[in-house]
Short mmCIF file of C-alpha atoms and ligand atoms in Angstrom, two decimals:
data_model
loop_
_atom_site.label_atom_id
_atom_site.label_comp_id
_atom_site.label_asym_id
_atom_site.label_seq_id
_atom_site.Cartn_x
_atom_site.Cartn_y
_atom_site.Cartn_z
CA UNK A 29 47.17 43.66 120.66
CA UNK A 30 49.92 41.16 120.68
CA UNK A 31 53.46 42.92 120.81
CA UNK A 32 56.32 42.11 118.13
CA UNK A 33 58.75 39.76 120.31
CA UNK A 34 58.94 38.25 123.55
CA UNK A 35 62.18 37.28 124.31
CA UNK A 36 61.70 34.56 127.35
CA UNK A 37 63.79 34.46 130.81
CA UNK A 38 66.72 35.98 129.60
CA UNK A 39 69.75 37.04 132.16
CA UNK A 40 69.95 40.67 130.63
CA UNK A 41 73.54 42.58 131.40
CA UNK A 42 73.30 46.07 133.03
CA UNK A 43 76.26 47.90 134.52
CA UNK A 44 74.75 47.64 137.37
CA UNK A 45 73.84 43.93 137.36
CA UNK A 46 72.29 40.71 135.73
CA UNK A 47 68.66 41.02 135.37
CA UNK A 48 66.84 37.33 135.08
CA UNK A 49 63.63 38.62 133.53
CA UNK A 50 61.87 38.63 130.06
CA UNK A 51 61.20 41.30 127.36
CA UNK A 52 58.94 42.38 125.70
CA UNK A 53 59.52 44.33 121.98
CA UNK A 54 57.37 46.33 120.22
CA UNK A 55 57.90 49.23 117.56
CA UNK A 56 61.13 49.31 117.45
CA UNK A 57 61.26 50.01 121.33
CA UNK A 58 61.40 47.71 124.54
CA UNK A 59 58.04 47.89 126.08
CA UNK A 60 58.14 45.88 129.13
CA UNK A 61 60.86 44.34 131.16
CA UNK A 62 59.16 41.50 133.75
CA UNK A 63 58.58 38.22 134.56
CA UNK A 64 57.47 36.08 132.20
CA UNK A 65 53.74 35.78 133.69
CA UNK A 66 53.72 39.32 133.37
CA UNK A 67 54.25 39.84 129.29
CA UNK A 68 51.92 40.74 127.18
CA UNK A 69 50.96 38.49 124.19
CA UNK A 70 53.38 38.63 121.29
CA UNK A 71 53.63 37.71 118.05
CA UNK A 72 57.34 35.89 118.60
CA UNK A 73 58.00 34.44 121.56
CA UNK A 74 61.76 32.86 121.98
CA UNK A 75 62.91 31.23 124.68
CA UNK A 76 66.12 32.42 125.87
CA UNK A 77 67.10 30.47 128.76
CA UNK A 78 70.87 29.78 128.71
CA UNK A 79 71.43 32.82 126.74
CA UNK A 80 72.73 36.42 127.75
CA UNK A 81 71.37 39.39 126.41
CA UNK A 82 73.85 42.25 126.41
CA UNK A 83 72.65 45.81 124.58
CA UNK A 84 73.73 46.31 121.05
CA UNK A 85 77.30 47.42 121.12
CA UNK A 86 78.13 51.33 120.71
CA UNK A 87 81.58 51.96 118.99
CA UNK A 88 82.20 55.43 119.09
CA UNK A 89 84.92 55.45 116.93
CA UNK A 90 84.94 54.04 112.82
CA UNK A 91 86.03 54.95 109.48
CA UNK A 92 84.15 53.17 107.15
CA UNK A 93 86.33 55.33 104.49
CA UNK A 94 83.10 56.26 102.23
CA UNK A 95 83.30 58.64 100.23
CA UNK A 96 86.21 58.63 98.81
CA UNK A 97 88.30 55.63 100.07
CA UNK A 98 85.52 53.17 98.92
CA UNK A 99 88.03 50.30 97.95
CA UNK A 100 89.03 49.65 101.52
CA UNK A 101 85.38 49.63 102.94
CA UNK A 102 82.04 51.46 102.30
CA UNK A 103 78.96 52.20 104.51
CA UNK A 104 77.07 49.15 103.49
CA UNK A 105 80.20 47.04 103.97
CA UNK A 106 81.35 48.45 107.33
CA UNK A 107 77.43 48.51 108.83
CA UNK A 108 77.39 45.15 107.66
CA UNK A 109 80.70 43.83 109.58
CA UNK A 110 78.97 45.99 112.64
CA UNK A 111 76.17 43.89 112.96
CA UNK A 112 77.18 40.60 112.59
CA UNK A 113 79.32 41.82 115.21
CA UNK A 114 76.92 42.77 117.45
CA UNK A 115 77.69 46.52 117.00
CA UNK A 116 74.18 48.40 116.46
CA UNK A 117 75.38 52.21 116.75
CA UNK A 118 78.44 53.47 114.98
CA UNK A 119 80.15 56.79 115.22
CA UNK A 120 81.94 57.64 111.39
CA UNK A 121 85.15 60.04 112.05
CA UNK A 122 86.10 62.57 109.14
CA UNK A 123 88.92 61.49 107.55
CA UNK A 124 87.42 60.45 104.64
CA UNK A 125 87.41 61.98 100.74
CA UNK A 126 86.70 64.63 100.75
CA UNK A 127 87.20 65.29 104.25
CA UNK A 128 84.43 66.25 106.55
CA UNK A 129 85.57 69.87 107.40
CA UNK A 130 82.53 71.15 105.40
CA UNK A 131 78.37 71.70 106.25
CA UNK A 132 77.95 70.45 103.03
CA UNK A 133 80.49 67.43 102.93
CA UNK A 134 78.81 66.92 106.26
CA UNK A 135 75.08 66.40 105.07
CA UNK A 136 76.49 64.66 101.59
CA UNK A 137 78.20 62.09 103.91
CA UNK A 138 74.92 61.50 105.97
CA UNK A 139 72.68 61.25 102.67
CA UNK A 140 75.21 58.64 101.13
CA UNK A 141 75.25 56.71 104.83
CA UNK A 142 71.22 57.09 105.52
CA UNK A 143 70.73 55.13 101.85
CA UNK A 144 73.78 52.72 102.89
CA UNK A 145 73.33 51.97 106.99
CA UNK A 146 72.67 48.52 108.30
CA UNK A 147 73.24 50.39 111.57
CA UNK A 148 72.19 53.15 113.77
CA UNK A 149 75.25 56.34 113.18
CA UNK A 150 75.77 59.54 113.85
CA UNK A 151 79.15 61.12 112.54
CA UNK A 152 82.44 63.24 113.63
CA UNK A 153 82.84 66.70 111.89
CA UNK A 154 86.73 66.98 110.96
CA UNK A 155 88.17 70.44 112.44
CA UNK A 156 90.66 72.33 110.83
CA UNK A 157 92.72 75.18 111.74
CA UNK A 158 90.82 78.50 110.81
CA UNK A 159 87.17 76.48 109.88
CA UNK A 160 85.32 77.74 113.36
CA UNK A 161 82.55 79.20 110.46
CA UNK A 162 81.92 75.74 109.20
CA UNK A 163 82.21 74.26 112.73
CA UNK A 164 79.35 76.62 113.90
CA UNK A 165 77.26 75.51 111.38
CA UNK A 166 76.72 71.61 111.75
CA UNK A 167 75.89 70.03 115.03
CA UNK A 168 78.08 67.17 114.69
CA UNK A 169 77.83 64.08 117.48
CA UNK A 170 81.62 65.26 118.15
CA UNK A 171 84.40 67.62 116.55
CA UNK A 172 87.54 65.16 115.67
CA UNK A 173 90.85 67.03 116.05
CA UNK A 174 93.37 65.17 114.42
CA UNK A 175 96.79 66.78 116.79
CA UNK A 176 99.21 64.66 115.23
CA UNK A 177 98.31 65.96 112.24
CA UNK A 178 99.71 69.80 112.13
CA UNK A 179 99.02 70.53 108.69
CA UNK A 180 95.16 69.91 109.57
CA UNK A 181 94.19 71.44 112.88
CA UNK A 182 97.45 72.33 116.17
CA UNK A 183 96.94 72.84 119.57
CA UNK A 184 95.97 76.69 118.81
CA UNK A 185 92.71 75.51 116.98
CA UNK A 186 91.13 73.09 119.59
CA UNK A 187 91.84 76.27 121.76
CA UNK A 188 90.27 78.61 118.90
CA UNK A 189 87.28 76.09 119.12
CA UNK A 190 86.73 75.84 122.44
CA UNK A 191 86.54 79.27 122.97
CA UNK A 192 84.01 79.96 120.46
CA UNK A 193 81.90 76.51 120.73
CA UNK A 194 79.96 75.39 123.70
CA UNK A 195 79.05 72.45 125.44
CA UNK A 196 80.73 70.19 122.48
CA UNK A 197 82.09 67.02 122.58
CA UNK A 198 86.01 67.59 121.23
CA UNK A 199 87.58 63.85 120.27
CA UNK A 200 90.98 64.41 120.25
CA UNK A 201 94.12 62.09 118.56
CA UNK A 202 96.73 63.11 121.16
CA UNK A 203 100.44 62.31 119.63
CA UNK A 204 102.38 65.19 119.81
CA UNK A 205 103.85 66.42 115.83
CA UNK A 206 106.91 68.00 117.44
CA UNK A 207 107.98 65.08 119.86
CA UNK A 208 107.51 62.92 116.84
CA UNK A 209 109.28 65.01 114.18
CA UNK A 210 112.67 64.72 116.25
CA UNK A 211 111.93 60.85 116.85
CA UNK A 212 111.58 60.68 112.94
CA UNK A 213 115.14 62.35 112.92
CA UNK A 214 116.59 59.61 114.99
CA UNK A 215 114.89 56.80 113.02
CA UNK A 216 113.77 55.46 109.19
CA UNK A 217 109.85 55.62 108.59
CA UNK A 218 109.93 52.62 106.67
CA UNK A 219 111.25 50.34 109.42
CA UNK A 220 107.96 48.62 110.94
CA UNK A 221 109.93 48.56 113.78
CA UNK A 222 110.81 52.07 114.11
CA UNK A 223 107.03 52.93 114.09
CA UNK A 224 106.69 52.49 117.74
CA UNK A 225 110.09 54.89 118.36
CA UNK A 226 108.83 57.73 116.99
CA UNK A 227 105.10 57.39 118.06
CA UNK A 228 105.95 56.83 121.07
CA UNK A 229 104.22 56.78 124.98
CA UNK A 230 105.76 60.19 125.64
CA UNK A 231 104.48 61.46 122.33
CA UNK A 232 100.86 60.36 123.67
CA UNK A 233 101.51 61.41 127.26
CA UNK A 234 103.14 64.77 126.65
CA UNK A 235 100.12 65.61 123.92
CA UNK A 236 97.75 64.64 126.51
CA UNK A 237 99.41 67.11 128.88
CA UNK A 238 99.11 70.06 126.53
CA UNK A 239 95.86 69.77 125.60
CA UNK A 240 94.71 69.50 129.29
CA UNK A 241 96.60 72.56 129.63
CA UNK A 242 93.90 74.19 127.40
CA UNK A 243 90.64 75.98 128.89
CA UNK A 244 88.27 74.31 127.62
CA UNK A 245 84.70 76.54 129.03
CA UNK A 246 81.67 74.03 128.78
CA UNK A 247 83.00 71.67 126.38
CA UNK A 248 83.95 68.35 127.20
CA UNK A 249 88.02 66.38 126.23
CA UNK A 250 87.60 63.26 124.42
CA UNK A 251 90.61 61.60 124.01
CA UNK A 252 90.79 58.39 121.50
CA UNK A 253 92.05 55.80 121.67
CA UNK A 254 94.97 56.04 124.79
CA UNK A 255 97.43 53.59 124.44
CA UNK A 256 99.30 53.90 127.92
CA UNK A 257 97.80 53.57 131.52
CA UNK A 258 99.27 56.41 132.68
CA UNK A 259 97.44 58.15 130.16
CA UNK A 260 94.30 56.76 131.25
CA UNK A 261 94.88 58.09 134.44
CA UNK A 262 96.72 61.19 133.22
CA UNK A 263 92.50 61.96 131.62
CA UNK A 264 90.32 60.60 134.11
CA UNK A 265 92.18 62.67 137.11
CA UNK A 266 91.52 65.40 134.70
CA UNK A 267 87.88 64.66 134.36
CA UNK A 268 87.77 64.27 131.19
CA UNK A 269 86.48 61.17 128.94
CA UNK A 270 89.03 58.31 127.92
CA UNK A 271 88.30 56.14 125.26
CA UNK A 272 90.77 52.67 125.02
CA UNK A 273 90.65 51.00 121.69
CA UNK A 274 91.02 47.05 120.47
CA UNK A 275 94.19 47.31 119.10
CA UNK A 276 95.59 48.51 122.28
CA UNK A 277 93.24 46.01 124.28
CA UNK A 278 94.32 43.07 122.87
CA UNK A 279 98.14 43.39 120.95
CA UNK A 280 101.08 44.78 121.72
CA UNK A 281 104.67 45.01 120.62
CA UNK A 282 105.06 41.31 121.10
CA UNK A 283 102.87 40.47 118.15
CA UNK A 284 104.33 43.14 115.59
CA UNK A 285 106.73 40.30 115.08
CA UNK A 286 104.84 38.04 113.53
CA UNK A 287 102.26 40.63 112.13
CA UNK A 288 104.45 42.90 110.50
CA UNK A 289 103.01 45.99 109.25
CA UNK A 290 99.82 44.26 109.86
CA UNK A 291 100.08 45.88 113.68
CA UNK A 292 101.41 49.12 112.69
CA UNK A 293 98.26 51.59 113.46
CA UNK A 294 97.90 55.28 115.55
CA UNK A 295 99.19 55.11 118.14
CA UNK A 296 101.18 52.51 117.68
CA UNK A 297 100.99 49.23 120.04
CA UNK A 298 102.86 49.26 123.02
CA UNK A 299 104.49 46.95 125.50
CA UNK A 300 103.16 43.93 126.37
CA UNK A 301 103.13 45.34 130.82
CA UNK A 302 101.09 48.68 129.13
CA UNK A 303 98.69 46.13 127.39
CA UNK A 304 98.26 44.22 130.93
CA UNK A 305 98.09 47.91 132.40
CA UNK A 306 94.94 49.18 130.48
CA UNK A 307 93.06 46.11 131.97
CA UNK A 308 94.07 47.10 135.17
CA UNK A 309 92.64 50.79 134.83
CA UNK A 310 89.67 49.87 132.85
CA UNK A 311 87.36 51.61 135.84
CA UNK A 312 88.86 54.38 134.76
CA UNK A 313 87.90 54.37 131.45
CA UNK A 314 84.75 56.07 130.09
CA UNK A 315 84.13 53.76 126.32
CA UNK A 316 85.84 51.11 124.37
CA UNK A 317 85.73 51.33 121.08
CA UNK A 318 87.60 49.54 118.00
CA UNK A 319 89.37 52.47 115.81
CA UNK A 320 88.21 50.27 113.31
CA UNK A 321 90.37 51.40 110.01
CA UNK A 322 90.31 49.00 107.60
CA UNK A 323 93.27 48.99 104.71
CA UNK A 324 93.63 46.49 101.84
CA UNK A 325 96.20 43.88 102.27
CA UNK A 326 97.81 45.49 98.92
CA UNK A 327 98.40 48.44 101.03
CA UNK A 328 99.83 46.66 104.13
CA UNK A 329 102.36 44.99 102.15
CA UNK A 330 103.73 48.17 100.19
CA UNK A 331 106.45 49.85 100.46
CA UNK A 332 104.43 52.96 102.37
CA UNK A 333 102.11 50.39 104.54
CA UNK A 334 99.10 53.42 106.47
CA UNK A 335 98.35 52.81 109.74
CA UNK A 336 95.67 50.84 110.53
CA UNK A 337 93.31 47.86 111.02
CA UNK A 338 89.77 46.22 111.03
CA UNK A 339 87.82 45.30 113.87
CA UNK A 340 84.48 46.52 114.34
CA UNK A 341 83.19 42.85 113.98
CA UNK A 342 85.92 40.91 116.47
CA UNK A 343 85.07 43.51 119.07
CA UNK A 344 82.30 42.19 121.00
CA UNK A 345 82.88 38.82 120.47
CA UNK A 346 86.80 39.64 121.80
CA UNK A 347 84.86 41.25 124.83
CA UNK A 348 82.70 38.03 125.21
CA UNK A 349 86.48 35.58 125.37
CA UNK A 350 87.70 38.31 127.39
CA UNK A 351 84.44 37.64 130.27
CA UNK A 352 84.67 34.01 130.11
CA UNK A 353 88.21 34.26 130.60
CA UNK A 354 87.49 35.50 133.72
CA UNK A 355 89.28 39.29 132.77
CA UNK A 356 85.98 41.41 133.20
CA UNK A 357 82.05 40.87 133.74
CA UNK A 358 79.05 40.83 131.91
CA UNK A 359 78.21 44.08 133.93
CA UNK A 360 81.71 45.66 132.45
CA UNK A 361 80.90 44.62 129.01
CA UNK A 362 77.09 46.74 129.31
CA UNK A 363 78.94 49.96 130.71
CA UNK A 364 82.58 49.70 128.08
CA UNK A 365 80.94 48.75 125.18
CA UNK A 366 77.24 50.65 125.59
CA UNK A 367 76.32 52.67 128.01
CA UNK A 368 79.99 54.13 128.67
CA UNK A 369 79.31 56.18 124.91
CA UNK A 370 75.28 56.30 125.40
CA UNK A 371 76.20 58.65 128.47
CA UNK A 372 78.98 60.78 126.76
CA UNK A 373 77.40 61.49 123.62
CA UNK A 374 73.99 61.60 124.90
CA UNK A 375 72.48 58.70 122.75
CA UNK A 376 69.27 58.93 125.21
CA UNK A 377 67.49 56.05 123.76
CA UNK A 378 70.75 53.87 123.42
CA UNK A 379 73.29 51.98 125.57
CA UNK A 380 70.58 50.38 128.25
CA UNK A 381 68.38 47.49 128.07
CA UNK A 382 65.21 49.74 130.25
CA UNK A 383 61.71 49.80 128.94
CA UNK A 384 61.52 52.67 126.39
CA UNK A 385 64.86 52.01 125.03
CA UNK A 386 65.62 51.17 121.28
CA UNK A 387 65.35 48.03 120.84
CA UNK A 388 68.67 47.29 119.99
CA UNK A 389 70.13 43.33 121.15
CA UNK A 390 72.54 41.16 120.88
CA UNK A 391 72.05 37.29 122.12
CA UNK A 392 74.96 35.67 123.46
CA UNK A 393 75.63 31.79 123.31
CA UNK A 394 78.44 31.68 126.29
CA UNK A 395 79.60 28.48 125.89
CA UNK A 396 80.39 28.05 121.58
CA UNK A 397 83.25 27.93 121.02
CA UNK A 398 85.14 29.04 117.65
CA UNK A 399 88.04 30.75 115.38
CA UNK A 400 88.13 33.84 114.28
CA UNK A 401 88.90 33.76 109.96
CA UNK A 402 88.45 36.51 107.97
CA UNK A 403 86.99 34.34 105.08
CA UNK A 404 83.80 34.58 107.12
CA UNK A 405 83.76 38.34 108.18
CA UNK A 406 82.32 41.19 105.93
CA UNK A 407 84.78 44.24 105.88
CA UNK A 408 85.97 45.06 102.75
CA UNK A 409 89.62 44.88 103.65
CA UNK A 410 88.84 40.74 104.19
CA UNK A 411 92.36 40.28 106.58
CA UNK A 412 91.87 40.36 110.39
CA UNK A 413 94.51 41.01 112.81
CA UNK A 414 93.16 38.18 115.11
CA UNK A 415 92.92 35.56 112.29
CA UNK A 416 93.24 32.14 114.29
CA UNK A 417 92.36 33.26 117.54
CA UNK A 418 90.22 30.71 119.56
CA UNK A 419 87.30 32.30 121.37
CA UNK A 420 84.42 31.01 123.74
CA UNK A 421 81.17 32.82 123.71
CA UNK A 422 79.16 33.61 120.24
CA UNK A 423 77.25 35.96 118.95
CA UNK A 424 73.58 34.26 118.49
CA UNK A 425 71.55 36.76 116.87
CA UNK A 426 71.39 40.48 116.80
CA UNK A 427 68.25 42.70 117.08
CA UNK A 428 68.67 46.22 115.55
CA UNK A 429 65.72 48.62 116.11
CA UNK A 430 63.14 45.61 117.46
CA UNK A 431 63.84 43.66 113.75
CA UNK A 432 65.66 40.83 114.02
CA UNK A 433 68.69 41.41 112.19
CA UNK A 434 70.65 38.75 112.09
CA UNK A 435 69.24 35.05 112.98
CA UNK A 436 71.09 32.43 114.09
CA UNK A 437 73.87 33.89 111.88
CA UNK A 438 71.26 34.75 108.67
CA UNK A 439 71.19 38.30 107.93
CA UNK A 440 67.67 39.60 108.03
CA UNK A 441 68.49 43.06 108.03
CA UNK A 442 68.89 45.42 105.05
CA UNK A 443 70.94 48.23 104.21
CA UNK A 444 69.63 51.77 104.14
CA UNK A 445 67.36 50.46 107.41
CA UNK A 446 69.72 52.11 109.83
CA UNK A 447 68.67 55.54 110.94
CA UNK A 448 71.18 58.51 111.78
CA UNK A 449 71.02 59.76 115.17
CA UNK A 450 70.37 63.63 115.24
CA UNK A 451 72.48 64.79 118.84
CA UNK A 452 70.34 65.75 121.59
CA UNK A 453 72.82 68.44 122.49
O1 DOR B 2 95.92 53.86 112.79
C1 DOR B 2 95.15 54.75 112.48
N1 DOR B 2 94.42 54.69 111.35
N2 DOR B 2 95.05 55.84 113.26
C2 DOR B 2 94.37 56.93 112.89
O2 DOR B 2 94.35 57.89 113.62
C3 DOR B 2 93.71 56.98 111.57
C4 DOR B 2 93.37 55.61 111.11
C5 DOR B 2 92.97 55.55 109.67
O3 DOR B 2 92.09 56.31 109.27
O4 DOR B 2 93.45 54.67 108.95
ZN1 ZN B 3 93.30 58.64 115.81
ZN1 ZN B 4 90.71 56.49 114.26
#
């Protein structure tokens, strides 16, 4: 029986190396990883000399906004701008409307998303101060604790829920409300530029501090998005996980200038020597991901701008620029942007190009070169904060489940064929 694919003498990126072999796909899975003499008939067989095959990217950290905030980006439109971005696995946090603080705004979300999905997801369970009954109920990929947010969950609820949960993942937003109360005393809200002074790195690093101050039995610290390397080393010391975000990756202060509230998001960007810093503690980080919160331009320009912006599709391809400019390896690229958040949340078949995995791809044309517009990406929010931006290294094609997805560029794929991941925990 010839097998689906076989995807010919491909140099396939592990964290622990480039692999110069072929694959072969079948049922969704990869079946054999070998030299080409040694593959099995297929039905497809592409030649992919020239051509790196990284797995499909893992951000473990979205809000595609549905239901409630459907104007600024749905499930179909978010999947969508995941996989032409070579994102294949998404992880939805709860901040959407209604939020998901509920078992049964919990299962409603992951009916609307299993009809929706381009994508592979699982999704975040919102906790609240005094909801430990609801928490007990669902078995969430992670619990989302939203710290600088007082009026939702404090520092006396994650310690409510660790005592009471047990070997959970707890993804924490780590700004502290009281540090950033008295900054908002000193300074005017609306000022774009007075963003950054009252959330600022000591209202990160002193949050961090408190919540590693909590006991915390079996469950494990998540902390999202860390703007600061001396966070990032603050958590890993602390042996806990440390997720670094795009925004924070690849802007800083220097570019609110010209961006405007464009580059105000949570936490907000930081100096240009922190930027440089985070790629200079990167081994210490567990998973990238993108914080991608889209926001329509209407918004941005208002009086009350939220914090904010897209990315889940400029990701990878960022990551690719970011290799050939020499910043990080292919071998990086497999660990921050898959296997790093296959590992942590235990997405067993996910994060690895190994026979038995999902079959879940992304093809890599190193040398293209192009520009980033947001005419021809698919959020909703259609504004980029990279718009311009010169990169070398495309995304080729995109295989999501062993279908090919996306084709040279020509979406194959259809929404409602991504499946939601049930946690192994
Ligand atoms: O900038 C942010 N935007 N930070 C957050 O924590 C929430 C997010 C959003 O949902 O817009
Ligand atoms: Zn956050
Ligand atoms: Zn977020």
């Amino acid at each position: 029986m010839a097998v689906d694919f076989v995807l010919e003498n491909c140099k396939i990126a592990r964290p622990d190396g480039i692999l110069e072999a072929s694959i072969a796909i079948n049922n969704g899975r990869i079946q054999k990883i070998a030299l080409s003499d040694a593959m099995p008939k297929a039905d497809n067989a592409i030649d992919m000399s020239e051509k790196i095959v990284l797995p499909g990217a893992i951000d473990p950290h979205v809000h595609f906004r549905d239901p409630g905030f459907t104007e600024k980006e749905d499930f179909e439109t978010g999947s969508l701008s995941a996989l032409f971005g070579g994102v294949t696995t998404i992880l939805d946090m709860p901040n959407t409307k209604p939020f998901t603080g509920t078992s049964e705004e919990f299962e409603k979300k992951k009916t609307l998303a299993e009809k929706k999905s381009y994508i592979d997801f699982s999704l975040y369970f919102g906790a609240m101060d005094g909801n430990i009954w609801e928490m007990r109920k669902v078995n969430p990929i992670g619990y989302k604790f939203y710290l600088d947010h007082p009026d939702i969950v404090g520092y006396s609820g994650l310690k409510a829920a660790a005592s009471s949960l047990e070997n959970k993942i707890f993804a924490v937003h780590a700004e502290d409300p009281d540090i950033m109360h008295d900054n908002l005393k000193k300074n005017s809200a609306a000022d774009p530029k007075s963003h950054g002074k009252i959330r600022t790195a000591e209202a990160e690093m002193e949050s961090v501090k408190a919540i590693l101050n909590i006991e915390m039995g079996s469950n494990n610290l998540y902390f999202c998005h860390l703007s600061t390397p001396s966070s990032v080393k603050a958590v890993h010391e602390a042996g806990h996980f440390a997720e670094l975000a795009t925004p924070h990756l690849f802007l800083s202060r220097e570019n609110s200038a010209e961006l405007g509230n464009f580059a105000r998001t949570n936490p907000s960007l930081k100096s240009e020597e922190d930027r440089l810093g985070l790629w200079k503690v990167l081994s210490l980080v567990s998973t990238l991901a993108t914080d991608h919160a889209p926001h329509l331009i209407s918004e941005k320009e208002s009086a009350s701008p939220p914090s904010g912006m897209p990315g889940v599709e400029t990701f990878l391809p960022l990551m690719i620029d970011s290799v050939n400019k020499g910043f990080l390896d292919w071998t990086d690229v497999a660990r921050l942007c898959s296997a790093g958040a296959s590992n942590i949340f235990g997405l067993v078949n996910k994060g690895i190009i190994e026979e038995g995995k999902d079959a879940d791809l992304v093809i890599i044309d190193r040398k293209k070169v192009w520009e980033i517009k947001a005419s021809k990406l698919h959020s909703k929010c259609a504004w980029t904060p990279f718009e311009g931006r010169k990169l070398k290294g495309k995304i080729d094609s995109v295989f999501r489940g062993g279908k090919l997805a996306i084709d040279k560029g020509k979406l194959l794929a259809k929404p409602g064929q991504g499946k939601y991941i049930a946690p192994e925990r």
